[in-house]
mmCIF file of C-alpha atoms in Angstrom:
data_model
loop_
_atom_site.group_PDB
_atom_site.id
_atom_site.type_symbol
_atom_site.label_atom_id
_atom_site.label_comp_id
_atom_site.label_asym_id
_atom_site.label_seq_id
_atom_site.Cartn_x
_atom_site.Cartn_y
_atom_site.Cartn_z
ATOM 1 C CA MET A 582 0.000 0.000 0.000
ATOM 2 C CA LYS A 583 1.571 3.269 -1.076
ATOM 3 C CA ILE A 584 1.126 6.214 1.231
ATOM 4 C CA VAL A 585 -0.459 9.221 -0.461
ATOM 5 C CA ASP A 586 -0.735 12.724 0.952
ATOM 6 C CA ILE A 587 -4.354 13.402 0.038
ATOM 7 C CA ASP A 588 -4.317 16.718 1.886
ATOM 8 C CA SER A 589 -1.539 17.911 -0.456
ATOM 9 C CA LEU A 590 -3.677 16.871 -3.423
ATOM 10 C CA PHE A 591 -6.473 19.013 -2.031
ATOM 11 C CA ASP A 592 -4.077 21.954 -1.610
ATOM 12 C CA GLU A 593 -3.173 21.674 -5.288
ATOM 13 C CA TYR A 594 -6.858 21.346 -6.160
ATOM 14 C CA ILE A 595 -7.575 24.615 -4.349
ATOM 15 C CA LYS A 596 -4.619 26.354 -6.010
ATOM 16 C CA GLU A 597 -5.897 25.364 -9.446
ATOM 17 C CA PHE A 598 -9.414 26.556 -8.581
ATOM 18 C CA THR A 599 -8.028 29.849 -7.243
ATOM 19 C CA TYR A 600 -5.960 30.418 -10.383
ATOM 20 C CA LYS A 601 -8.985 29.816 -12.614
ATOM 21 C CA SER A 602 -11.082 32.144 -10.439
ATOM 22 C CA ILE A 603 -8.799 35.193 -10.700
ATOM 23 C CA GLY A 604 -10.921 38.117 -11.838
ATOM 24 C CA VAL A 605 -14.077 36.064 -11.400
ATOM 25 C CA LEU A 606 -14.330 35.582 -7.637
ATOM 26 C CA LYS A 607 -13.138 37.684 -4.726
ATOM 27 C CA PRO A 608 -10.723 36.049 -2.219
ATOM 28 C CA GLU A 609 -13.444 35.889 0.428
ATOM 29 C CA GLU A 610 -15.813 34.216 -2.073
ATOM 30 C CA ILE A 611 -13.170 31.571 -2.809
ATOM 31 C CA GLU A 612 -12.729 31.000 0.930
ATOM 32 C CA ASP A 613 -16.492 30.567 1.339
ATOM 33 C CA LYS A 614 -16.412 27.792 -1.256
ATOM 34 C CA ILE A 615 -13.743 25.670 0.482
ATOM 35 C CA GLY A 616 -16.286 23.345 2.116
ATOM 36 C CA GLU A 617 -18.171 22.881 -1.136
ATOM 37 C CA LEU A 618 -14.910 22.241 -3.009
ATOM 38 C CA TYR A 619 -13.818 19.636 -0.463
ATOM 39 C CA ILE A 620 -17.010 17.669 -1.069
ATOM 40 C CA LYS A 621 -16.481 17.891 -4.835
ATOM 41 C CA PHE A 622 -12.797 16.953 -4.444
ATOM 42 C CA GLY A 623 -13.836 13.748 -2.681
ATOM 43 C CA ASP A 624 -15.439 12.490 -5.900
ATOM 44 C CA GLU A 625 -12.620 13.471 -8.287
ATOM 45 C CA LYS A 626 -10.284 10.817 -9.704
ATOM 46 C CA PHE A 627 -6.518 11.295 -9.385
ATOM 47 C CA LYS A 628 -3.645 9.360 -10.961
ATOM 48 C CA GLU A 629 -1.841 9.557 -7.587
ATOM 49 C CA LEU A 630 -4.743 7.520 -6.207
ATOM 50 C CA ASP A 631 -4.564 4.921 -8.982
ATOM 51 C CA ASN A 632 -7.408 6.737 -10.746
ATOM 52 C CA LYS A 633 -9.624 6.360 -7.707
ATOM 53 C CA THR A 634 -11.318 9.128 -5.778
ATOM 54 C CA PRO A 635 -10.433 10.200 -2.225
ATOM 55 C CA ASN A 636 -13.807 8.770 -1.192
ATOM 56 C CA THR A 637 -13.064 5.323 -2.650
ATOM 57 C CA PHE A 638 -9.279 5.059 -2.284
ATOM 58 C CA TYR A 639 -9.419 3.232 1.071
ATOM 59 C CA ALA A 640 -12.620 1.270 0.420
ATOM 60 C CA GLU A 641 -10.925 -2.089 -0.277
ATOM 61 C CA PHE A 642 -9.064 -2.241 3.038
ATOM 62 C CA SER A 643 -10.150 -3.850 6.292
ATOM 63 C CA GLY A 644 -10.319 -1.955 9.559
ATOM 64 C CA GLU A 645 -7.070 -3.512 10.766
ATOM 65 C CA GLU A 646 -5.304 -2.649 7.502
ATOM 66 C CA LEU A 647 -6.561 0.919 7.706
ATOM 67 C CA ILE A 648 -5.140 1.318 11.200
ATOM 68 C CA ASN A 649 -1.780 0.104 9.883
ATOM 69 C CA ILE A 650 -2.026 2.642 7.058
ATOM 70 C CA LEU A 651 -2.635 5.345 9.673
ATOM 71 C CA LYS A 652 0.487 4.208 11.536
ATOM 72 C CA GLU A 653 2.515 4.396 8.319
ATOM 73 C CA HIS A 654 1.311 7.940 7.658
ATOM 74 C CA LEU A 655 2.453 9.050 11.097
ATOM 75 C CA GLU A 656 5.759 7.172 10.950
ATOM 76 C CA ASN A 657 6.567 8.794 7.599
ATOM 77 C CA GLY A 658 5.377 12.262 8.567
ATOM 78 C CA VAL A 659 2.578 12.239 5.994
ATOM 79 C CA SER A 660 -0.561 14.245 6.682
ATOM 80 C CA VAL A 661 -3.558 12.121 7.727
ATOM 81 C CA SER A 662 -6.627 13.007 5.675
ATOM 82 C CA ASP A 663 -10.206 13.028 6.866
ATOM 83 C CA PHE A 664 -10.937 10.423 4.185
ATOM 84 C CA LEU A 665 -8.678 7.907 5.923
ATOM 85 C CA CYS A 666 -10.073 8.714 9.366
ATOM 86 C CA GLU A 667 -13.665 8.412 8.175
ATOM 87 C CA GLU A 668 -12.967 5.014 6.604
ATOM 88 C CA ILE A 669 -11.368 3.797 9.844
ATOM 89 C CA ILE A 670 -14.361 4.985 11.857
ATOM 90 C CA LYS A 671 -16.649 3.179 9.403
ATOM 91 C CA LYS A 672 -14.775 -0.141 9.390
ATOM 92 C CA ALA A 673 -12.456 -0.603 12.361
ATOM 93 C CA PRO A 674 -13.943 -2.487 15.331
ATOM 94 C CA GLU A 675 -13.884 -0.487 18.552
ATOM 95 C CA GLU A 676 -11.706 -3.196 20.098
ATOM 96 C CA GLU A 677 -9.003 -2.587 17.479
ATOM 97 C CA LEU A 678 -8.981 1.147 18.173
ATOM 98 C CA ILE A 679 -8.870 0.495 21.922
ATOM 99 C CA LYS A 680 -5.757 -1.651 21.385
ATOM 100 C CA VAL A 681 -4.107 1.359 19.760
ATOM 101 C CA LEU A 682 -4.384 3.171 23.106
ATOM 102 C CA ASP A 683 -1.517 0.981 24.343
ATOM 103 C CA SER A 684 0.782 2.486 21.712
ATOM 104 C CA ASP A 685 3.820 4.552 22.725
ATOM 105 C CA ASN A 686 3.086 6.897 19.830
ATOM 106 C CA GLU A 687 1.161 9.793 21.376
ATOM 107 C CA GLU A 688 -0.053 11.142 18.040
ATOM 108 C CA LEU A 689 -1.421 7.732 17.066
ATOM 109 C CA LYS A 690 -3.074 7.440 20.448
ATOM 110 C CA ALA A 691 -4.697 10.861 20.020
ATOM 111 C CA TYR A 692 -6.133 9.823 16.641
ATOM 112 C CA ALA A 693 -7.564 6.665 18.203
ATOM 113 C CA ILE A 694 -9.137 8.652 21.036
ATOM 114 C CA ASN A 695 -10.767 11.088 18.623
ATOM 115 C CA MET A 696 -12.126 8.240 16.505
ATOM 116 C CA LEU A 697 -13.488 6.388 19.522
ATOM 117 C CA ASN A 698 -15.109 9.632 20.603
ATOM 118 C CA ASP A 699 -16.738 9.974 17.191
ATOM 119 C CA LEU A 700 -18.080 6.448 17.676
ATOM 120 C CA ASN A 701 -19.466 7.422 21.112
ATOM 121 C CA SER A 702 -17.653 4.368 22.417
ATOM 122 C CA LYS A 703 -18.630 3.122 25.846
ATOM 123 C CA LYS A 704 -16.322 0.146 25.444
ATOM 124 C CA ALA A 705 -13.370 2.524 25.804
ATOM 125 C CA LEU A 706 -14.448 3.968 29.165
ATOM 126 C CA SER A 707 -12.446 1.613 31.388
ATOM 127 C CA LYS A 708 -9.340 2.080 29.227
ATOM 128 C CA TYR A 709 -9.817 5.835 29.346
ATOM 129 C CA LEU A 710 -9.826 5.690 33.128
ATOM 130 C CA GLU A 711 -6.505 3.822 32.997
ATOM 131 C CA LEU A 712 -5.032 6.500 30.743
ATOM 132 C CA LEU A 713 -6.325 9.352 32.854
ATOM 133 C CA PHE A 714 -5.270 8.001 36.224
ATOM 134 C CA GLY A 715 -2.292 5.839 35.292
ATOM 135 C CA GLY A 716 0.213 8.630 35.815
ATOM 136 C CA THR A 717 2.248 8.038 32.644
ATOM 137 C CA GLU A 718 0.274 9.850 29.938
ATOM 138 C CA SER A 719 0.915 13.366 28.649
ATOM 139 C CA GLU A 720 -1.375 16.251 29.522
ATOM 140 C CA THR A 721 -2.594 16.270 25.919
ATOM 141 C CA VAL A 722 -3.828 12.682 26.132
ATOM 142 C CA LYS A 723 -5.325 13.201 29.583
ATOM 143 C CA GLU A 724 -7.209 16.306 28.483
ATOM 144 C CA LEU A 725 -8.605 14.500 25.425
ATOM 145 C CA VAL A 726 -9.768 11.630 27.609
ATOM 146 C CA ALA A 727 -11.258 13.859 30.320
ATOM 147 C CA GLU A 728 -13.098 15.917 27.713
ATOM 148 C CA TYR A 729 -14.805 12.737 26.546
ATOM 149 C CA LEU A 730 -15.448 11.216 29.962
ATOM 150 C CA VAL A 731 -17.492 14.228 31.140
ATOM 151 C CA ASN A 732 -20.169 13.002 28.734
ATOM 152 C CA TYR A 733 -20.378 9.719 30.645
ATOM 153 C CA ALA A 734 -20.079 11.026 34.184
ATOM 154 C CA ASP A 735 -22.950 8.922 35.489
ATOM 155 C CA ASP A 736 -21.584 5.767 33.865
ATOM 156 C CA ILE A 737 -18.276 6.056 35.721
ATOM 157 C CA LYS A 738 -19.409 7.942 38.831
ATOM 158 C CA GLU A 739 -19.209 4.990 41.198
ATOM 159 C CA LYS A 740 -15.756 4.049 39.948
ATOM 160 C CA LEU A 741 -14.502 7.611 40.404
ATOM 161 C CA LEU A 742 -15.956 7.880 43.889
ATOM 162 C CA SER A 743 -14.359 4.595 44.945
ATOM 163 C CA MET A 744 -10.900 5.566 43.715
ATOM 164 C CA TYR A 745 -10.972 9.290 44.559
ATOM 165 C CA GLU A 746 -9.070 9.257 47.862
ATOM 166 C CA ASP A 747 -6.164 7.350 46.310
ATOM 167 C CA LEU A 748 -5.707 9.814 43.459
ATOM 168 C CA GLU A 749 -2.905 12.339 43.187
ATOM 169 C CA LYS A 750 -3.715 16.035 43.509
ATOM 170 C CA GLU A 751 -3.885 16.753 39.766
ATOM 171 C CA GLU A 752 -5.786 13.538 39.147
ATOM 172 C CA LYS A 753 -8.431 14.635 41.645
ATOM 173 C CA LEU A 754 -9.028 17.758 39.589
ATOM 174 C CA PHE A 755 -9.715 15.614 36.519
ATOM 175 C CA ALA A 756 -12.063 13.442 38.586
ATOM 176 C CA LEU A 757 -13.923 16.510 39.865
ATOM 177 C CA GLU A 758 -14.176 17.900 36.347
ATOM 178 C CA ILE A 759 -15.967 14.720 35.297
ATOM 179 C CA LEU A 760 -18.083 14.400 38.442
ATOM 180 C CA SER A 761 -19.292 17.986 38.066
ATOM 181 C CA LYS A 762 -21.324 16.717 35.101
ATOM 182 C CA ALA A 763 -22.875 13.851 37.069
ATOM 183 C CA SER A 764 -26.464 13.844 38.261
ATOM 184 C CA LYS A 765 -27.163 15.101 41.792
ATOM 185 C CA ASP A 766 -25.530 13.000 44.464
ATOM 186 C CA ASP A 767 -24.654 14.128 48.021
ATOM 187 C CA ARG A 768 -21.329 12.307 47.786
ATOM 188 C CA VAL A 769 -20.311 14.283 44.722
ATOM 189 C CA PHE A 770 -21.488 17.547 46.246
ATOM 190 C CA SER A 771 -19.463 16.855 49.397
ATOM 191 C CA LEU A 772 -16.306 16.284 47.372
ATOM 192 C CA LEU A 773 -16.796 19.460 45.346
ATOM 193 C CA ILE A 774 -17.462 21.558 48.452
ATOM 194 C CA SER A 775 -14.573 20.010 50.372
ATOM 195 C CA GLU A 776 -12.107 20.870 47.605
ATOM 196 C CA PHE A 777 -13.684 24.317 47.159
ATOM 197 C CA LEU A 778 -13.239 25.097 50.854
ATOM 198 C CA SER A 779 -9.568 24.097 50.699
ATOM 199 C CA GLY A 780 -8.961 27.404 48.895
ATOM 200 C CA GLN A 781 -6.780 25.801 46.230
ATOM 201 C CA ASN A 782 -7.729 26.025 42.549
ATOM 202 C CA LEU A 783 -10.553 28.333 43.560
ATOM 203 C CA LEU A 784 -11.404 29.449 40.021
ATOM 204 C CA LEU A 785 -11.621 25.894 38.790
ATOM 205 C CA LEU A 786 -13.661 24.618 41.746
ATOM 206 C CA THR A 787 -16.069 27.538 41.500
ATOM 207 C CA ALA A 788 -16.596 26.715 37.833
ATOM 208 C CA TYR A 789 -17.201 23.055 38.715
ATOM 209 C CA LEU A 790 -19.805 24.054 41.321
ATOM 210 C CA GLU A 791 -21.508 26.225 38.715
ATOM 211 C CA ARG A 792 -21.568 23.353 36.276
ATOM 212 C CA TYR A 793 -22.826 20.906 38.891
ATOM 213 C CA GLY A 794 -25.745 23.248 39.479
ATOM 214 C CA ASP A 795 -26.702 22.410 43.083
ATOM 215 C CA GLU A 796 -28.160 25.454 44.867
ATOM 216 C CA LYS A 797 -26.868 24.103 48.187
ATOM 217 C CA ALA A 798 -23.537 25.651 47.133
ATOM 218 C CA LEU A 799 -24.898 29.202 47.522
ATOM 219 C CA PRO A 800 -24.089 29.777 51.237
ATOM 220 C CA TYR A 801 -20.561 28.461 50.715
ATOM 221 C CA LEU A 802 -20.076 30.846 47.806
ATOM 222 C CA LEU A 803 -21.446 33.797 49.777
ATOM 223 C CA ASN A 804 -19.105 33.012 52.631
ATOM 224 C CA LYS A 805 -16.061 32.644 50.390
ATOM 225 C CA ILE A 806 -16.603 35.884 48.504
ATOM 226 C CA GLU A 807 -16.176 37.770 51.799
ATOM 227 C CA ASP A 808 -12.589 36.512 51.988
ATOM 228 C CA GLU A 809 -10.388 39.613 51.645
ATOM 229 C CA SER A 810 -7.486 37.548 50.286
ATOM 230 C CA ILE A 811 -9.184 36.566 47.010
ATOM 231 C CA ASN A 812 -8.106 38.365 43.848
ATOM 232 C CA TYR A 813 -10.318 40.198 41.373
ATOM 233 C CA GLN A 814 -10.616 37.250 38.981
ATOM 234 C CA GLU A 815 -11.687 34.929 41.786
ATOM 235 C CA PHE A 816 -14.120 37.543 43.065
ATOM 236 C CA SER A 817 -15.693 37.901 39.608
ATOM 237 C CA GLU A 818 -16.119 34.142 39.198
ATOM 238 C CA LEU A 819 -17.638 33.795 42.673
ATOM 239 C CA LYS A 820 -20.036 36.679 42.008
ATOM 240 C CA MET A 821 -21.205 35.069 38.761
ATOM 241 C CA ALA A 822 -21.724 31.756 40.526
ATOM 242 C CA ILE A 823 -23.735 33.437 43.288
ATOM 243 C CA GLU A 824 -25.969 35.133 40.722
ATOM 244 C CA LEU A 825 -26.358 31.841 38.839
ATOM 245 C CA PHE A 826 -27.822 30.272 41.980
ATOM 246 C CA GLY A 827 -30.201 33.197 42.495
ATOM 247 C CA GLY A 828 -28.157 35.062 45.115
ATOM 248 C CA GLU A 829 -26.802 38.615 45.215
ATOM 249 C CA TYR A 830 -23.589 40.257 46.349
ATOM 250 C CA GLU A 831 -23.543 44.051 46.151
ATOM 251 C CA LYS A 832 -20.800 44.943 48.624
ATOM 252 C CA GLU A 833 -18.162 47.281 47.161
ATOM 253 C CA ARG A 834 -14.636 45.845 47.150
ATOM 254 C CA ASP A 835 -11.314 47.596 46.619
ATOM 255 C CA PHE A 836 -9.098 45.807 44.104
ATOM 256 C CA SER A 837 -6.925 48.801 43.228
ATOM 257 C CA LYS A 838 -3.787 46.893 44.278
ATOM 258 C CA ASP A 839 -4.730 43.743 42.371
ATOM 259 C CA LYS A 840 -2.536 43.085 39.289
ATOM 260 C CA ILE A 841 -5.354 41.536 37.270
ATOM 261 C CA TRP A 842 -7.670 44.447 38.033
ATOM 262 C CA ALA A 843 -4.914 46.891 37.016
ATOM 263 C CA LYS A 844 -4.478 45.151 33.643
ATOM 264 C CA ILE A 845 -8.238 45.142 33.007
ATOM 265 C CA LYS A 846 -8.473 48.826 33.893
ATOM 266 C CA GLU A 847 -5.496 49.658 31.675
ATOM 267 C CA GLN A 848 -7.011 47.803 28.725
ATOM 268 C CA ALA A 849 -10.377 49.502 29.292
ATOM 269 C CA GLU A 850 -8.666 52.910 29.161
ATOM 270 C CA ILE A 851 -6.862 51.953 25.918
ATOM 271 C CA ASP A 852 -10.137 50.773 24.365
ATOM 272 C CA SER A 853 -11.927 53.918 25.469
ATOM 273 C CA LYS A 854 -9.215 56.129 23.959
ATOM 274 C CA SER A 855 -9.278 54.172 20.688
ATOM 275 C CA LYS A 856 -13.052 54.550 20.505
ATOM 276 C CA LYS A 857 -12.807 58.324 21.037
ATOM 277 C CA ASP A 858 -10.081 58.613 18.379
ATOM 278 C CA LEU A 859 -12.303 56.799 15.876
ATOM 279 C CA GLN A 860 -15.220 59.136 16.655
ATOM 280 C CA ASN A 861 -13.106 62.287 16.155
#
């Protein structure tokens, strides 16, 4: 199987279209047609593809073969086209893609994660938990996995609750991110409030409480916003959370010595001056 850079073929396809459109279409009109051209490109035959189209070039291969083709693309530094990915998603068994998650190649692993996500794979959940809490994966892989797992918070809630106390500090934040999308459960609320009251990662924990949506958080938020040590950004996030839960906080606070407040004020003054200059 020869490896073909289909994305480069598309680049040349666009260049040819652009050249033919000089004096006929404006640059922004050409840009607006990119999506339409990509669909048309998928049905064009190319000698580089053995006179097949991008849509049919990978049709004869099995799911396992397609995964090997993906590996070859990455090993040779060849761009991976959407046509290859779509064919893998169509044909490769979830189990084969899950096996790829054991690869040492992070880029390959990321492709597999994205494809499993497109398949809405529940079979991958236990493996995802291994990747997220195994301690050896990169932040990129962990973030991809966590982003997916939030959609299945209730499916893995019990597992997360049972393992929570044994997790490392950063791992707990990932667990809380996922649990903040779970349905109402006093155990989850207790964990979120406990971490919120610790004072660490205040912005993040406030956001998780907002997302969790339990109004029982309101008194804790009202109490925390009175803390004179919080900065302007934390104050703003707490105030928004309080208002989200139907509360109010109108007390004036002095943040004149806060670096974040100073930057916001400086930018506001620059914007105001620019606006006045435009009006004059």
